[in-house]
Amino acid sequence: MGALPSTISDLLRSATDAERGGDHAQAADLLERIGASPDVNADALRLIGEAHMRLKRPRRAIEALTRALEQAPSDPQLYLRRGQFLSQIGQNRPAAANLARATQLDPRNFEAMLAYGAALSACNELPASLAAFQAARRLNPNHPGALS
């Protein structure tokens, strides 16, 4: 993915500064302005999605990541983040589907495999969940989140 256009980059920086300064309304307004830009790319949309999650706006975060995936449909990190956000709002089946795609695109991604196991567990798909957790353990046997 390419560099962000300077105006979008500047707006993202301003949104981040507003968020850090506690001005969540200003940060949200800037994020909306960025998202409406025809020049916004997948990198910017990922950052927008992550900022929306920090601002406790999960639906907006998921919308931004969905738009990012339209531009970069083979980016496993976008599927991972969208799956994680869907899990956070209790949308476990769509989360599991996104995380499955992330693990298909990057089978060595421990974080995606671990999140996939958790999403499957939340869907009560225990054998598949156990298989995902075991795969995560093989990827990173010393991680505290891996099954022992």
mmCIF file of C-alpha atoms in Angstrom:
data_model
loop_
_atom_site.group_PDB
_atom_site.id
_atom_site.type_symbol
_atom_site.label_atom_id
_atom_site.label_comp_id
_atom_site.label_asym_id
_atom_site.label_seq_id
_atom_site.Cartn_x
_atom_site.Cartn_y
_atom_site.Cartn_z
ATOM 1 C CA MET A 1 0.000 0.000 0.000
ATOM 2 C CA GLY A 2 1.210 3.462 -0.838
ATOM 3 C CA ALA A 3 1.915 6.610 1.116
ATOM 4 C CA LEU A 4 -0.960 8.678 2.377
ATOM 5 C CA PRO A 5 -1.706 11.927 0.549
ATOM 6 C CA SER A 6 -0.326 14.776 2.628
ATOM 7 C CA THR A 7 -3.716 16.363 3.285
ATOM 8 C CA ILE A 8 -5.164 13.087 4.540
ATOM 9 C CA SER A 9 -1.999 12.418 6.509
ATOM 10 C CA ASP A 10 -2.258 15.872 8.088
ATOM 11 C CA LEU A 11 -5.919 15.320 8.953
ATOM 12 C CA LEU A 12 -5.104 11.926 10.476
ATOM 13 C CA ARG A 13 -2.380 13.509 12.580
ATOM 14 C CA SER A 14 -4.808 16.219 13.706
ATOM 15 C CA ALA A 15 -7.420 13.586 14.577
ATOM 16 C CA THR A 16 -4.859 11.633 16.579
ATOM 17 C CA ASP A 17 -3.764 14.798 18.390
ATOM 18 C CA ALA A 18 -7.381 15.667 19.189
ATOM 19 C CA GLU A 19 -8.005 12.143 20.457
ATOM 20 C CA ARG A 20 -4.902 12.201 22.658
ATOM 21 C CA GLY A 21 -5.921 15.615 23.971
ATOM 22 C CA GLY A 22 -9.320 14.268 24.960
ATOM 23 C CA ASP A 23 -11.289 16.140 22.281
ATOM 24 C CA HIS A 24 -13.138 13.103 21.031
ATOM 25 C CA ALA A 25 -15.795 15.118 19.216
ATOM 26 C CA GLN A 26 -13.118 16.917 17.183
ATOM 27 C CA ALA A 27 -11.328 13.626 16.480
ATOM 28 C CA ALA A 28 -14.584 12.021 15.298
ATOM 29 C CA ASP A 29 -15.369 15.023 13.076
ATOM 30 C CA LEU A 30 -11.926 14.860 11.460
ATOM 31 C CA LEU A 31 -12.253 11.120 10.907
ATOM 32 C CA GLU A 32 -15.580 11.655 9.160
ATOM 33 C CA ARG A 33 -14.033 14.307 6.910
ATOM 34 C CA ILE A 34 -11.148 12.007 6.011
ATOM 35 C CA GLY A 35 -13.452 9.094 5.321
ATOM 36 C CA ALA A 36 -15.529 11.198 2.942
ATOM 37 C CA SER A 37 -12.501 12.102 0.837
ATOM 38 C CA PRO A 38 -12.354 10.457 -2.609
ATOM 39 C CA ASP A 39 -8.562 10.251 -2.203
ATOM 40 C CA VAL A 40 -8.644 8.112 0.931
ATOM 41 C CA ASN A 41 -6.706 4.870 0.498
ATOM 42 C CA ALA A 42 -6.649 1.536 2.325
ATOM 43 C CA ASP A 43 -3.854 2.648 4.676
ATOM 44 C CA ALA A 44 -5.811 5.709 5.742
ATOM 45 C CA LEU A 45 -9.009 3.698 6.104
ATOM 46 C CA ARG A 46 -7.231 1.195 8.372
ATOM 47 C CA LEU A 47 -5.986 4.049 10.559
ATOM 48 C CA ILE A 48 -9.473 5.571 10.577
ATOM 49 C CA GLY A 49 -10.934 2.231 11.647
ATOM 50 C CA GLU A 50 -8.447 1.848 14.473
ATOM 51 C CA ALA A 51 -9.110 5.409 15.652
ATOM 52 C CA HIS A 52 -12.869 4.801 15.606
ATOM 53 C CA MET A 53 -12.343 1.748 17.826
ATOM 54 C CA ARG A 54 -10.302 3.775 20.299
ATOM 55 C CA LEU A 55 -13.155 6.300 20.297
ATOM 56 C CA LYS A 56 -15.583 3.450 21.033
ATOM 57 C CA ARG A 57 -17.280 3.714 17.650
ATOM 58 C CA PRO A 58 -17.087 0.073 16.494
ATOM 59 C CA ARG A 59 -19.612 0.283 13.674
ATOM 60 C CA ARG A 60 -17.714 3.167 12.085
ATOM 61 C CA ALA A 61 -14.486 1.235 12.552
ATOM 62 C CA ILE A 62 -15.919 -1.794 10.766
ATOM 63 C CA GLU A 63 -17.260 0.404 7.953
ATOM 64 C CA ALA A 64 -13.809 1.938 7.443
ATOM 65 C CA LEU A 65 -12.144 -1.476 7.341
ATOM 66 C CA THR A 66 -14.773 -2.770 4.924
ATOM 67 C CA ARG A 67 -13.962 0.124 2.613
ATOM 68 C CA ALA A 68 -10.247 -0.588 3.028
ATOM 69 C CA LEU A 69 -10.827 -4.216 2.030
ATOM 70 C CA GLU A 70 -12.568 -3.062 -1.146
ATOM 71 C CA GLN A 71 -9.249 -1.474 -2.105
ATOM 72 C CA ALA A 72 -6.940 -4.153 -0.702
ATOM 73 C CA PRO A 73 -8.862 -7.462 -0.678
ATOM 74 C CA SER A 74 -5.767 -9.590 -0.124
ATOM 75 C CA ASP A 75 -4.478 -7.763 2.973
ATOM 76 C CA PRO A 76 -4.637 -10.207 5.896
ATOM 77 C CA GLN A 77 -4.140 -7.439 8.477
ATOM 78 C CA LEU A 78 -7.354 -5.755 7.394
ATOM 79 C CA TYR A 79 -9.295 -9.002 7.849
ATOM 80 C CA LEU A 80 -7.606 -9.520 11.217
ATOM 81 C CA ARG A 81 -8.522 -6.058 12.485
ATOM 82 C CA ARG A 82 -12.098 -6.267 11.183
ATOM 83 C CA GLY A 83 -12.472 -9.701 12.760
ATOM 84 C CA GLN A 84 -11.155 -8.405 16.076
ATOM 85 C CA PHE A 85 -13.541 -5.441 15.980
ATOM 86 C CA LEU A 86 -16.495 -7.677 15.110
ATOM 87 C CA SER A 87 -15.586 -9.916 18.057
ATOM 88 C CA GLN A 88 -15.539 -6.921 20.369
ATOM 89 C CA ILE A 89 -19.159 -6.131 19.546
ATOM 90 C CA GLY A 90 -20.299 -9.746 19.806
ATOM 91 C CA GLN A 91 -20.580 -10.436 16.072
ATOM 92 C CA ASN A 92 -18.778 -13.756 16.448
ATOM 93 C CA ARG A 93 -19.781 -15.532 13.235
ATOM 94 C CA PRO A 94 -18.751 -12.656 10.952
ATOM 95 C CA ALA A 95 -15.647 -12.256 13.121
ATOM 96 C CA ALA A 96 -14.762 -15.921 12.634
ATOM 97 C CA ALA A 97 -15.239 -15.586 8.862
ATOM 98 C CA ASN A 98 -12.911 -12.565 8.731
ATOM 99 C CA LEU A 99 -10.334 -14.252 10.923
ATOM 100 C CA ALA A 100 -10.513 -17.417 8.822
ATOM 101 C CA ARG A 101 -9.723 -15.291 5.774
ATOM 102 C CA ALA A 102 -6.827 -13.638 7.608
ATOM 103 C CA THR A 103 -5.371 -17.057 8.451
ATOM 104 C CA GLN A 104 -5.855 -18.257 4.863
ATOM 105 C CA LEU A 105 -3.981 -15.251 3.540
ATOM 106 C CA ASP A 106 -1.263 -15.469 6.212
ATOM 107 C CA PRO A 107 -1.199 -18.935 7.806
ATOM 108 C CA ARG A 108 1.808 -18.010 9.965
ATOM 109 C CA ASN A 109 0.071 -15.101 11.696
ATOM 110 C CA PHE A 110 -0.102 -16.101 15.354
ATOM 111 C CA GLU A 111 -2.345 -13.202 16.353
ATOM 112 C CA ALA A 112 -4.889 -14.057 13.646
ATOM 113 C CA MET A 113 -4.851 -17.757 14.523
ATOM 114 C CA LEU A 114 -5.343 -17.039 18.223
ATOM 115 C CA ALA A 115 -8.206 -14.612 17.516
ATOM 116 C CA TYR A 116 -9.741 -17.155 15.129
ATOM 117 C CA GLY A 117 -9.707 -19.793 17.880
ATOM 118 C CA ALA A 118 -11.385 -17.373 20.286
ATOM 119 C CA ALA A 119 -14.065 -16.427 17.745
ATOM 120 C CA LEU A 120 -14.793 -20.072 17.004
ATOM 121 C CA SER A 121 -15.038 -20.762 20.734
ATOM 122 C CA ALA A 122 -17.530 -17.898 21.090
ATOM 123 C CA CYS A 123 -19.549 -19.545 18.299
ATOM 124 C CA ASN A 124 -19.454 -22.788 20.302
ATOM 125 C CA GLU A 125 -17.511 -24.503 17.519
ATOM 126 C CA LEU A 126 -15.239 -26.227 19.997
ATOM 127 C CA PRO A 127 -13.406 -28.803 17.832
ATOM 128 C CA ALA A 128 -12.542 -26.137 15.244
ATOM 129 C CA SER A 129 -11.609 -23.724 18.026
ATOM 130 C CA LEU A 130 -9.273 -26.276 19.581
ATOM 131 C CA ALA A 131 -7.648 -26.889 16.184
ATOM 132 C CA ALA A 132 -7.056 -23.143 15.742
ATOM 133 C CA PHE A 133 -5.601 -22.822 19.243
ATOM 134 C CA GLN A 134 -3.323 -25.802 18.574
ATOM 135 C CA ALA A 135 -2.191 -24.212 15.312
ATOM 136 C CA ALA A 136 -1.469 -20.988 17.217
ATOM 137 C CA ARG A 137 0.571 -22.953 19.722
ATOM 138 C CA ARG A 138 2.643 -24.487 16.932
ATOM 139 C CA LEU A 139 3.296 -20.977 15.589
ATOM 140 C CA ASN A 140 4.346 -19.558 18.953
ATOM 141 C CA PRO A 141 4.639 -22.237 21.662
ATOM 142 C CA ASN A 142 5.950 -19.853 24.332
ATOM 143 C CA HIS A 143 3.200 -17.249 24.081
ATOM 144 C CA PRO A 144 1.016 -17.161 27.232
ATOM 145 C CA GLY A 145 -2.149 -17.170 25.098
ATOM 146 C CA ALA A 146 -1.233 -20.435 23.378
ATOM 147 C CA LEU A 147 -2.621 -23.683 24.728
ATOM 148 C CA SER A 148 -0.217 -25.673 26.859
#
